[in-house]
Tab-separated table of C-alpha atoms in Angstrom:
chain	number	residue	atom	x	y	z
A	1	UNK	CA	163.295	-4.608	121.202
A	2	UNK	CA	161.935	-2.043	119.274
A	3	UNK	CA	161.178	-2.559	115.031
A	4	UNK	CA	163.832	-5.290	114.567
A	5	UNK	CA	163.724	-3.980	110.557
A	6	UNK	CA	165.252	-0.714	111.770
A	7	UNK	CA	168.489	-3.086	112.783
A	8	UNK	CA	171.572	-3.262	110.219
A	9	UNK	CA	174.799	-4.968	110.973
A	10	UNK	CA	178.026	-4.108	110.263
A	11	UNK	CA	181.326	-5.630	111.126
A	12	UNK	CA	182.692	-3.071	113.922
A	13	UNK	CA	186.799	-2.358	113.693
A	14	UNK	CA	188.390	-4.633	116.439
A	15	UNK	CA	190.393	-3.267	119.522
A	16	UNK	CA	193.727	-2.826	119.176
A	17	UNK	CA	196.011	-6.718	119.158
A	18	UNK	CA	196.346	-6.935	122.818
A	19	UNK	CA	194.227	-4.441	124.186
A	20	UNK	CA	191.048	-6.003	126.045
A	21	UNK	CA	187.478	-5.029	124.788
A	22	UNK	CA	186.305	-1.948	126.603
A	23	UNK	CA	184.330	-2.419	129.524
A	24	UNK	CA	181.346	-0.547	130.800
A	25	UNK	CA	177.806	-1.188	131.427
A	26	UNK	CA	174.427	-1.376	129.226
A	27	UNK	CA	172.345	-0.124	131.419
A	28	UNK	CA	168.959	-1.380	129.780
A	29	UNK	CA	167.395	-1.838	126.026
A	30	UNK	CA	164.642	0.882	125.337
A	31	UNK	CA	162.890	2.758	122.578
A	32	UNK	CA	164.922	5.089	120.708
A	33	UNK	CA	161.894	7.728	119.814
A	34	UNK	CA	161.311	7.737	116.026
A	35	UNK	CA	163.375	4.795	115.577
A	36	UNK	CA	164.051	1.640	117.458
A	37	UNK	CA	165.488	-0.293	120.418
A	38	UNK	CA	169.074	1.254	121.234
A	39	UNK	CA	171.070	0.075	124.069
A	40	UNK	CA	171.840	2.878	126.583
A	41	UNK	CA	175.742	2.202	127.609
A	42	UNK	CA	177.720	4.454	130.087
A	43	UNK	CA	181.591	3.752	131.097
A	44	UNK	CA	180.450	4.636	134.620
A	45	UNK	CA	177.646	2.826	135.448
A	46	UNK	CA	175.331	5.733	135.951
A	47	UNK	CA	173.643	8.206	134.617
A	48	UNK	CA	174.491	12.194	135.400
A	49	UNK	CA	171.839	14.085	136.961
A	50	UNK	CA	171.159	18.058	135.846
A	51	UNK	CA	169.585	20.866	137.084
A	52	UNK	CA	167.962	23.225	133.942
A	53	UNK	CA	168.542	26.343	136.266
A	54	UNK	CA	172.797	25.537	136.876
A	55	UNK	CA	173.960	23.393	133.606
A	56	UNK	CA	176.197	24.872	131.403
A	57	UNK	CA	178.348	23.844	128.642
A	58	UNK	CA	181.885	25.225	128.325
A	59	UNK	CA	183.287	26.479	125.264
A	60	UNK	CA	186.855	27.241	125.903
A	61	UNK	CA	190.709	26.786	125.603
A	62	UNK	CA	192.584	28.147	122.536
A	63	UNK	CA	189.165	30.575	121.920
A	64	UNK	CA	188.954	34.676	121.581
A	65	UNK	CA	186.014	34.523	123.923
A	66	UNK	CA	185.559	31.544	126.261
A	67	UNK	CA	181.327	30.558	126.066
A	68	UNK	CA	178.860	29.723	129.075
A	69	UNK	CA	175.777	28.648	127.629
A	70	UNK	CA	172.871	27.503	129.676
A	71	UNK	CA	170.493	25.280	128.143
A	72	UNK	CA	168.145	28.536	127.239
A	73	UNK	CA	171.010	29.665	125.383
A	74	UNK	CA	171.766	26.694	123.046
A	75	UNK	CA	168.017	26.384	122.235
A	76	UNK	CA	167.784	29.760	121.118
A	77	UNK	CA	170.718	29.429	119.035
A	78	UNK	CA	169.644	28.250	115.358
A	79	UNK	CA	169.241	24.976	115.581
A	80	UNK	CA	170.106	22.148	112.390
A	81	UNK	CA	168.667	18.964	111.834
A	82	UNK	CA	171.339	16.154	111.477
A	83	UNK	CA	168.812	12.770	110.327
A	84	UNK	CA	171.131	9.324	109.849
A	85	UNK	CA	171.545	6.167	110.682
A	86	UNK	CA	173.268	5.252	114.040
A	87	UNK	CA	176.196	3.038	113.697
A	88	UNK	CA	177.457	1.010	117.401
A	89	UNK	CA	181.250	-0.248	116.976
A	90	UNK	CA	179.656	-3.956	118.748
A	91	UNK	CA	177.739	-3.994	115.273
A	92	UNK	CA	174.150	-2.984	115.661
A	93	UNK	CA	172.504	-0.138	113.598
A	94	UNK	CA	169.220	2.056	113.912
A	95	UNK	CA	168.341	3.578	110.555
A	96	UNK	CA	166.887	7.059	109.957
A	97	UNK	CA	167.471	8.922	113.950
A	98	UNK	CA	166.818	12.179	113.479
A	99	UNK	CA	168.712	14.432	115.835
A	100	UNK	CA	168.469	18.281	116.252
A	101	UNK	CA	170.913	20.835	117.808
A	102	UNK	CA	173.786	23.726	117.295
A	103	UNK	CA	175.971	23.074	115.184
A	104	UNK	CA	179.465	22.759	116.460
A	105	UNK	CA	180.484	25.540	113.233
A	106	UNK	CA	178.525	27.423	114.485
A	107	UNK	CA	179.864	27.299	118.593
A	108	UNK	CA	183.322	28.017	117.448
A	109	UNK	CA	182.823	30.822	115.255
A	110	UNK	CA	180.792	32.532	117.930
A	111	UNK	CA	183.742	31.521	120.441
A	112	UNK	CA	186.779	32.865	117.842
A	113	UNK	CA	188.242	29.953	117.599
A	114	UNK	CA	192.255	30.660	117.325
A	115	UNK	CA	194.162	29.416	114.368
A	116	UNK	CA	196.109	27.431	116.623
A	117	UNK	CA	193.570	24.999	117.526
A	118	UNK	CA	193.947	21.514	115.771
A	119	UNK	CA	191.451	19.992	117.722
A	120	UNK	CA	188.650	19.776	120.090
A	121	UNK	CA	188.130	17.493	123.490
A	122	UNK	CA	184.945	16.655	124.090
A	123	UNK	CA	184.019	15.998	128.040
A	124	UNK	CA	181.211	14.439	129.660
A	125	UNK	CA	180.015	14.930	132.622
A	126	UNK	CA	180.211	11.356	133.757
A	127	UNK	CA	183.429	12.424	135.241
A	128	UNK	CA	185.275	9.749	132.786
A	129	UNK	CA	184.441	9.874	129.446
A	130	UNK	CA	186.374	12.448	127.124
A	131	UNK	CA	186.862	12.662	123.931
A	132	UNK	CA	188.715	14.224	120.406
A	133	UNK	CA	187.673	15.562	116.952
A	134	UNK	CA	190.456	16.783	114.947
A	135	UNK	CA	189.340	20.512	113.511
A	136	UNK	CA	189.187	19.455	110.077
A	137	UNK	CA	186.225	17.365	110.934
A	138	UNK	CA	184.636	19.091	113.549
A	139	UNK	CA	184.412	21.950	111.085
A	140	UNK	CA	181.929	19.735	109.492
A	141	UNK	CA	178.152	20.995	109.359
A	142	UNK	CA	176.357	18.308	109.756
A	143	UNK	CA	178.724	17.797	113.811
A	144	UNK	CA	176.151	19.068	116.232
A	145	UNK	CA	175.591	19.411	120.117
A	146	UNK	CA	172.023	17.410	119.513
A	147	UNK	CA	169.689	18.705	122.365
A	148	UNK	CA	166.672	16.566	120.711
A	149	UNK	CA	165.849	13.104	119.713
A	150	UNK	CA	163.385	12.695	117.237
A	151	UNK	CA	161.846	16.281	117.962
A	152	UNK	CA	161.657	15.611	121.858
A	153	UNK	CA	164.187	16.824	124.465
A	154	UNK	CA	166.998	14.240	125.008
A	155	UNK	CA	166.499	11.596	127.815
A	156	UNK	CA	168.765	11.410	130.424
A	157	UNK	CA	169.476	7.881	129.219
A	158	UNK	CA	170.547	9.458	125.402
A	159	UNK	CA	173.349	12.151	126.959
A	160	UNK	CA	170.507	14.755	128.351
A	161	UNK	CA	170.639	17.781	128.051
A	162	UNK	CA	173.300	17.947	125.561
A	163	UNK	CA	175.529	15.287	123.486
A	164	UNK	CA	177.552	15.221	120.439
A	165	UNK	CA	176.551	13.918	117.055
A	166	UNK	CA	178.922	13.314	114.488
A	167	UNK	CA	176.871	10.776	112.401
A	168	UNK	CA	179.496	9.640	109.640
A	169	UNK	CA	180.944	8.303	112.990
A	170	UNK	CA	180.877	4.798	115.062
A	171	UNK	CA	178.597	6.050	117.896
A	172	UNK	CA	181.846	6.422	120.541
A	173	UNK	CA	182.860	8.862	119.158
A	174	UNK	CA	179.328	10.691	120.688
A	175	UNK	CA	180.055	12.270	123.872
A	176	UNK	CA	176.746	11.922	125.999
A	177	UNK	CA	176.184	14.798	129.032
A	178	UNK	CA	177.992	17.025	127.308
A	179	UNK	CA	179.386	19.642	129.345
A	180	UNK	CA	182.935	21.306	127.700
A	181	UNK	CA	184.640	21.794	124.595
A	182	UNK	CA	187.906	22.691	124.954
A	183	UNK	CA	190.053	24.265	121.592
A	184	UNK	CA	193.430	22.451	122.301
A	185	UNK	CA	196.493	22.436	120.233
A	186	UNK	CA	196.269	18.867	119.152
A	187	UNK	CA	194.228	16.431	119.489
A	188	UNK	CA	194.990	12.947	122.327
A	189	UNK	CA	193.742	9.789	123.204
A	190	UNK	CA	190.122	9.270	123.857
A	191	UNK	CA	188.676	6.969	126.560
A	192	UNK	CA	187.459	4.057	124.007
A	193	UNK	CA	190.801	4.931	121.949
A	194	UNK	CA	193.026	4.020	124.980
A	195	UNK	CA	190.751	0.776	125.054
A	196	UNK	CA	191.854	-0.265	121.687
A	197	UNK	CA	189.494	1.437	119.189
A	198	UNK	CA	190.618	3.156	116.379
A	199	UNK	CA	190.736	7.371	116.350
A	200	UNK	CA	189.309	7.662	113.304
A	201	UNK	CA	186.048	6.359	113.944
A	202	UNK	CA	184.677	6.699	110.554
A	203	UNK	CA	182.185	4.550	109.291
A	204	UNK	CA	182.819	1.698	105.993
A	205	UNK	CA	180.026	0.099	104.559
């Protein structure tokens, strides 16, 4: 289980009167490097495979110039350190995870991000799970596309090679196997929103 002391509980927001709990699958309880036991969940069941040679990540829609950035790319990119504690919405914590990546600042200014964009949608490449950020708080600095874990390459289990970190946020909001953002006009439902969670995933102590 990990260092049980690095475990905090909150009380999560509850789904939505009348909308059932979202259902998915924990696929097993490991060590989170540098921290402690994390359950790895995915909405599918599985976990996307990558090739370091083909994967790219997508930076597009209402954007001056539309990104393809190979893994290569994104690592030689500056890269910020983002180190807080992870919050789950089912009420579990893991103090001090330490995450590094590009910030996602930084991917939309390089893009041209249009003043027309309200929001960003966040898709994995699970094939299910997608996602939403209004700009105001993507714009944030400390929102990254994490490619590390405690100073060692993301897991395929943590969202490999690529997820988002937004850490003032309930950890759904964290689009594992990250492979588009897309600049859109305004921002829709997410997959755990249309399950009952709240959009604004921000975290209360």
């Amino acid at each position: 289980m990990g260092r049980r002391g690095a475990f905090r509980t909150l009380h999560p927001p509850a789904p939505t009167e009348g909308v059932s709990r979202p259902i998915g699958r924990r696929l097993f309880l490991a060590g989170l490097a540098g921290g402690a036991g994390v359950i790895a969940f995915s909405v599918t069941g599985s976990i996307p495979s990558w090739d370091r040679t083909r994967w790219r990540l997508t930076v597009d829609g209402l954007v001056d110039q539309p990104l393809s950035l190979g893994i290569d790319d994104l690592l030689a990119a500056r890269q910020q350190r983002v180190k807080a504690d992870f919050h789950c919405v089912s009420g579990w914590s893991v103090s001090g995870v330490s995450w590094l990546g590009v910030s996602v600042p930084t991917l939309l200014e390089r893009a041209g991000v249009r003043p027309a964009a309200r929001a960003l949608r966040f898709e994995s490449a699970d094939g299910a799970y997608v996602d939403y950020l209004d700009m105001t708080t993507a714009l944030q600095p400390d929102v990254i596309v994490a490619l590390r874990l405690a100073d060692a390459p993301l897991s395929p289990e943590r969202g490999a090679p690529a997820r988002l970190v937004v850490p003032f946020y309930y950890g759904y909001k964290g689009v594992k196997w990250l492979r588009r953002i897309t600049a859109v006009d305004s921002a829709h439902t997410g997959y755990w929103e249309a399950r009952g969670y709240d959009a604004d995933a921000r975290i209360r102590h």
